[in-house]
XYZ file of C-alpha atoms in Angstrom:
328
model
C 7.709 31.428 31.317
C 7.673 34.963 29.925
C 9.864 37.524 31.723
C 8.076 40.539 30.251
C 6.689 42.794 33.015
C 3.019 43.729 33.173
C 1.020 46.903 33.684
C -1.869 46.666 36.155
C -5.074 47.986 34.609
C -7.902 49.700 36.503
C -9.727 46.356 36.486
C -6.791 44.646 38.211
C -5.888 42.769 35.019
C -2.188 42.318 34.240
C -1.386 43.461 30.682
C 2.102 42.598 29.370
C 4.080 45.771 28.702
C 5.426 44.411 25.424
C 3.234 42.922 22.719
C 3.460 41.984 19.081
C 1.615 44.303 16.736
C 0.068 42.284 13.896
C -0.692 45.167 11.486
C 0.829 44.367 8.078
C 2.028 40.866 9.016
C 1.543 38.819 5.856
C -1.165 36.167 6.033
C 1.096 33.459 4.628
C 3.688 33.827 7.401
C 1.451 35.096 10.208
C 0.819 31.778 12.048
C 4.546 31.021 12.134
C 5.365 34.558 13.313
C 2.926 34.178 16.213
C 4.537 30.890 17.260
C 8.059 32.305 16.921
C 7.101 35.324 19.006
C 5.555 33.139 21.703
C 8.739 31.062 21.853
C 10.670 34.320 22.290
C 8.543 35.182 25.334
C 5.715 37.239 23.854
C 2.320 36.680 25.450
C 0.542 39.803 24.210
C -0.766 39.993 20.632
C -2.395 43.155 19.291
C -4.921 42.442 16.525
C -7.769 44.125 14.672
C -10.540 43.260 12.255
C -9.104 45.840 9.859
C -5.721 44.118 9.673
C -7.336 41.325 7.688
C -5.280 38.538 9.274
C -7.192 37.494 12.400
C -7.842 34.010 11.015
C -4.096 33.513 10.602
C -3.335 35.047 14.005
C -5.840 32.586 15.449
C -4.090 29.680 13.751
C -0.839 30.774 15.361
C -2.480 31.138 18.777
C -3.934 27.646 18.501
C -0.483 26.252 17.733
C 0.971 28.126 20.730
C -1.616 26.481 22.965
C -1.440 23.038 21.321
C 2.358 22.955 21.493
C 2.321 23.842 25.185
C 4.202 27.133 24.731
C 1.538 28.992 26.707
C -1.982 28.438 27.952
C -4.877 30.633 26.848
C -4.909 32.191 30.316
C -1.267 33.234 29.936
C -1.969 35.045 26.668
C -3.236 38.584 26.237
C -5.227 39.103 23.049
C -6.359 42.567 22.007
C -8.680 43.289 19.083
C -10.556 46.330 17.831
C -14.039 47.354 16.718
C -13.984 48.699 13.178
C -15.552 51.992 12.107
C -18.453 50.365 10.231
C -19.719 48.544 13.337
C -20.374 51.455 15.717
C -24.168 51.107 15.845
C -25.299 49.317 19.010
C -26.733 46.337 17.113
C -23.451 45.718 15.267
C -20.959 45.833 18.151
C -21.462 42.331 19.557
C -21.714 40.644 16.131
C -18.442 42.371 15.188
C -16.670 40.945 18.221
C -18.259 37.531 17.664
C -16.863 37.552 14.116
C -13.414 38.415 15.473
C -13.679 35.662 18.097
C -14.697 33.158 15.429
C -11.718 34.166 13.284
C -9.326 34.005 16.224
C -10.801 30.741 17.467
C -11.304 32.170 20.949
C -14.102 32.477 23.472
C -13.107 35.946 24.648
C -10.561 38.702 24.102
C -8.626 40.240 26.949
C -9.109 43.737 25.536
C -11.469 45.169 22.923
C -10.912 48.711 21.683
C -12.898 51.171 19.581
C -10.407 51.505 16.711
C -11.176 55.132 15.763
C -13.656 57.785 16.895
C -15.092 57.435 13.390
C -18.518 55.934 12.612
C -19.009 54.792 9.009
C -21.942 53.274 7.137
C -22.437 49.579 7.944
C -21.152 47.001 5.475
C -22.583 43.480 6.048
C -20.007 40.798 6.866
C -21.054 38.677 3.912
C -20.656 41.617 1.524
C -17.066 42.503 2.415
C -14.831 41.654 5.359
C -12.863 43.422 6.536
C -14.895 46.331 5.130
C -12.001 48.828 5.217
C -12.681 52.560 4.738
C -14.529 53.043 1.447
C -18.231 52.188 1.429
C -18.498 51.049 -2.195
C -15.147 50.434 -3.939
C -17.004 49.937 -7.250
C -18.646 53.365 -7.180
C -17.656 55.950 -9.774
C -16.199 58.123 -7.031
C -15.600 55.770 -4.063
C -15.380 57.366 -0.657
C -16.201 57.079 3.024
C -19.792 57.539 4.202
C -20.122 58.803 7.764
C -22.957 57.731 10.065
C -24.451 59.803 12.885
C -23.726 57.452 15.779
C -22.742 58.968 19.144
C -19.759 57.439 20.890
C -22.050 56.912 23.869
C -24.150 54.426 21.881
C -21.059 52.508 20.848
C -19.534 52.560 24.336
C -22.673 51.287 26.045
C -22.700 48.378 23.579
C -19.019 47.777 24.426
C -19.966 47.625 28.108
C -22.424 44.838 27.322
C -19.529 42.820 25.895
C -17.961 42.856 29.352
C -21.251 41.785 30.923
C -21.415 38.911 28.417
C -17.799 37.893 29.232
C -16.813 38.285 25.583
C -14.269 40.997 26.449
C -12.447 41.121 29.772
C -11.492 44.786 29.338
C -12.568 47.557 26.983
C -10.943 50.753 25.809
C -10.388 53.169 22.950
C -7.848 54.045 20.246
C -6.989 57.382 18.692
C -9.080 59.383 21.182
C -7.978 62.771 22.493
C -8.444 64.157 25.999
C -11.758 65.848 25.196
C -13.333 62.635 23.874
C -12.108 60.587 26.841
C -13.289 63.224 29.291
C -16.749 63.144 27.711
C -16.842 59.333 27.706
C -16.016 59.206 31.427
C -19.104 61.290 32.179
C -21.409 58.406 31.251
C -19.279 55.246 31.295
C -20.416 52.636 33.791
C -17.389 50.553 32.746
C -14.390 52.844 32.545
C -11.940 52.417 29.675
C -8.943 50.363 30.762
C -6.618 51.315 27.929
C -6.049 54.063 25.382
C -4.001 53.095 22.321
C -2.439 56.003 20.409
C 0.533 56.903 18.236
C 3.520 57.734 20.460
C 7.220 58.202 19.676
C 9.806 60.933 20.292
C 8.444 63.034 17.405
C 4.943 62.840 18.950
C 5.263 62.653 22.727
C 1.677 63.697 23.677
C 2.687 64.715 27.196
C -0.693 66.169 28.260
C -2.594 63.131 27.009
C -0.297 60.774 28.951
C -0.588 62.852 32.097
C -4.375 62.962 31.831
C -4.643 59.192 31.336
C -2.409 58.589 34.337
C -4.671 60.799 36.460
C -7.709 58.785 35.341
C -5.977 55.389 35.748
C -6.184 54.602 32.041
C -3.199 52.627 30.761
C -1.666 53.781 27.478
C -0.465 51.593 24.635
C 1.895 53.218 22.142
C 1.716 52.266 18.495
C 4.300 53.234 15.864
C 7.075 53.402 18.466
C 9.635 53.612 15.644
C 7.902 56.627 14.121
C 8.121 56.870 10.340
C 9.262 53.298 9.676
C 5.772 51.781 9.257
C 4.635 54.465 6.862
C 7.213 54.638 4.059
C 5.496 52.033 1.892
C 2.163 53.823 2.351
C 3.561 57.147 1.189
C 2.752 58.679 4.586
C 6.351 59.390 5.671
C 9.724 60.223 4.182
C 13.034 58.450 4.976
C 14.407 61.826 6.118
C 12.003 61.566 9.091
C 13.534 58.320 10.358
C 14.014 58.038 14.104
C 15.980 54.811 13.737
C 18.706 56.806 11.922
C 18.398 60.038 13.924
C 21.707 61.127 15.460
C 20.243 61.520 18.947
C 18.812 57.982 18.853
C 21.888 56.345 17.359
C 24.236 58.116 19.811
C 22.181 56.892 22.770
C 22.058 53.399 21.262
C 25.855 53.339 20.957
C 26.227 54.547 24.538
C 23.879 51.808 25.788
C 25.211 49.037 23.583
C 21.713 48.572 22.184
C 20.042 49.076 18.810
C 18.185 52.298 17.946
C 14.931 50.298 17.931
C 15.587 49.029 21.431
C 16.256 52.587 22.608
C 12.946 53.806 21.183
C 11.032 50.936 22.799
C 12.850 51.457 26.093
C 11.895 55.161 26.014
C 8.277 53.999 25.654
C 8.303 51.549 28.560
C 10.164 53.982 30.839
C 7.343 56.457 30.238
C 5.014 53.780 31.628
C 3.396 52.937 28.296
C 2.833 49.534 26.710
C 4.616 49.012 23.378
C 3.522 46.776 20.490
C 6.231 46.750 17.794
C 5.562 44.698 14.677
C 8.183 42.327 13.329
C 8.164 39.146 11.276
C 11.779 38.015 11.738
C 12.977 35.947 14.675
C 15.995 38.187 15.129
C 13.975 41.373 15.399
C 11.352 39.700 17.610
C 14.069 38.741 20.087
C 15.755 42.136 19.810
C 12.504 43.990 20.495
C 11.909 41.854 23.585
C 15.390 42.555 24.992
C 14.524 45.960 26.420
C 14.053 45.131 30.078
C 17.723 44.620 31.010
C 18.844 48.242 30.709
C 17.646 51.740 31.589
C 17.967 55.082 29.892
C 19.279 57.888 32.073
C 17.103 60.893 32.858
C 19.267 62.922 30.470
C 18.814 60.372 27.672
C 15.051 60.326 28.230
C 14.994 64.127 28.051
C 17.075 64.161 24.870
C 14.626 61.798 23.181
C 11.531 63.663 24.384
C 13.058 66.939 23.170
C 12.762 65.614 19.596
C 9.006 66.227 19.764
C 7.580 68.228 16.849
C 4.009 66.896 17.155
C 4.554 64.858 13.973
C 1.623 62.489 13.564
C 2.076 59.873 10.828
C -1.274 58.104 11.282
C -3.681 60.987 10.721
C -7.102 60.414 9.095
C -7.172 64.113 8.309
C -4.361 63.432 5.837
C -4.630 59.847 4.616
C -8.423 59.658 4.213
C -8.390 62.438 1.652
C -5.347 61.064 -0.156
C -6.453 57.431 -0.223
C -10.254 57.476 0.100
C -11.352 60.763 -1.494
C -12.815 61.943 1.809
C -11.594 64.767 4.059
C -12.056 63.339 7.551
C -10.027 65.066 10.290
C -10.297 63.871 13.892
C -7.354 65.892 15.250
C -6.887 69.667 15.105
């Protein structure tokens, strides 16, 4: 039985406060990683069409169920609607494709991945479609579509009515977009998933979500670590090696990674660190047997410099020849 605590969503659902992020988990090892994580107590798996490994995640989930490690009802599976599927007629087929890949009848949470609508790419043409519309074009780039978030959200609500998604929410939205969405939503978003770490604390966004009973999932809890290989961060920006983090880790008898995750859960957020090794999976789960002091929490939060690593306004131009900011 998993000992990981849960956050109660506005639907009454219990979402485990620690999950395994599956972004960049290699397809060849992914099923085994899922099983290893489940044996270590993980019940929450954060997936996405764009990660390109939902088939392999599904194979791991099936093994978890077949081997009696956990039942489907004990698992929490999150996936995300990709940018090319924002038109109302594409939302349900996109989730049905994800469900087919995962081998599931429903997801526990389905999120709009970005407030970005791109030109539709048929499944049979390219899947996952990624960011660029035509990679073979002379000057490949992103092609935006004029699709209001309201159209996409109302199609997301129909997924709940069809029992294909138990809960729905959004990723990478700011306060203004959420505030607008709440004006017309008949099914309120249960969860917001955003980048959060001590270099990007997003205090106002967290406070607003708390006031609206929207749970918050933090991605990139370790800050720069996920982005070195992508050329989106420099080793000098490491939180894992930052003096403040390492000093607190030494004082607590924990690793710097555990301190960063603990900071996240003590703020009330859900954390979804990615790891492929059994040792790190177990280490990341061992964050519920200690507490950071108020002073330690303040020291970590004081590191904030509003440093966003996952910013379409930067990486879309560098990687996809398209300037596409969504944050100021």
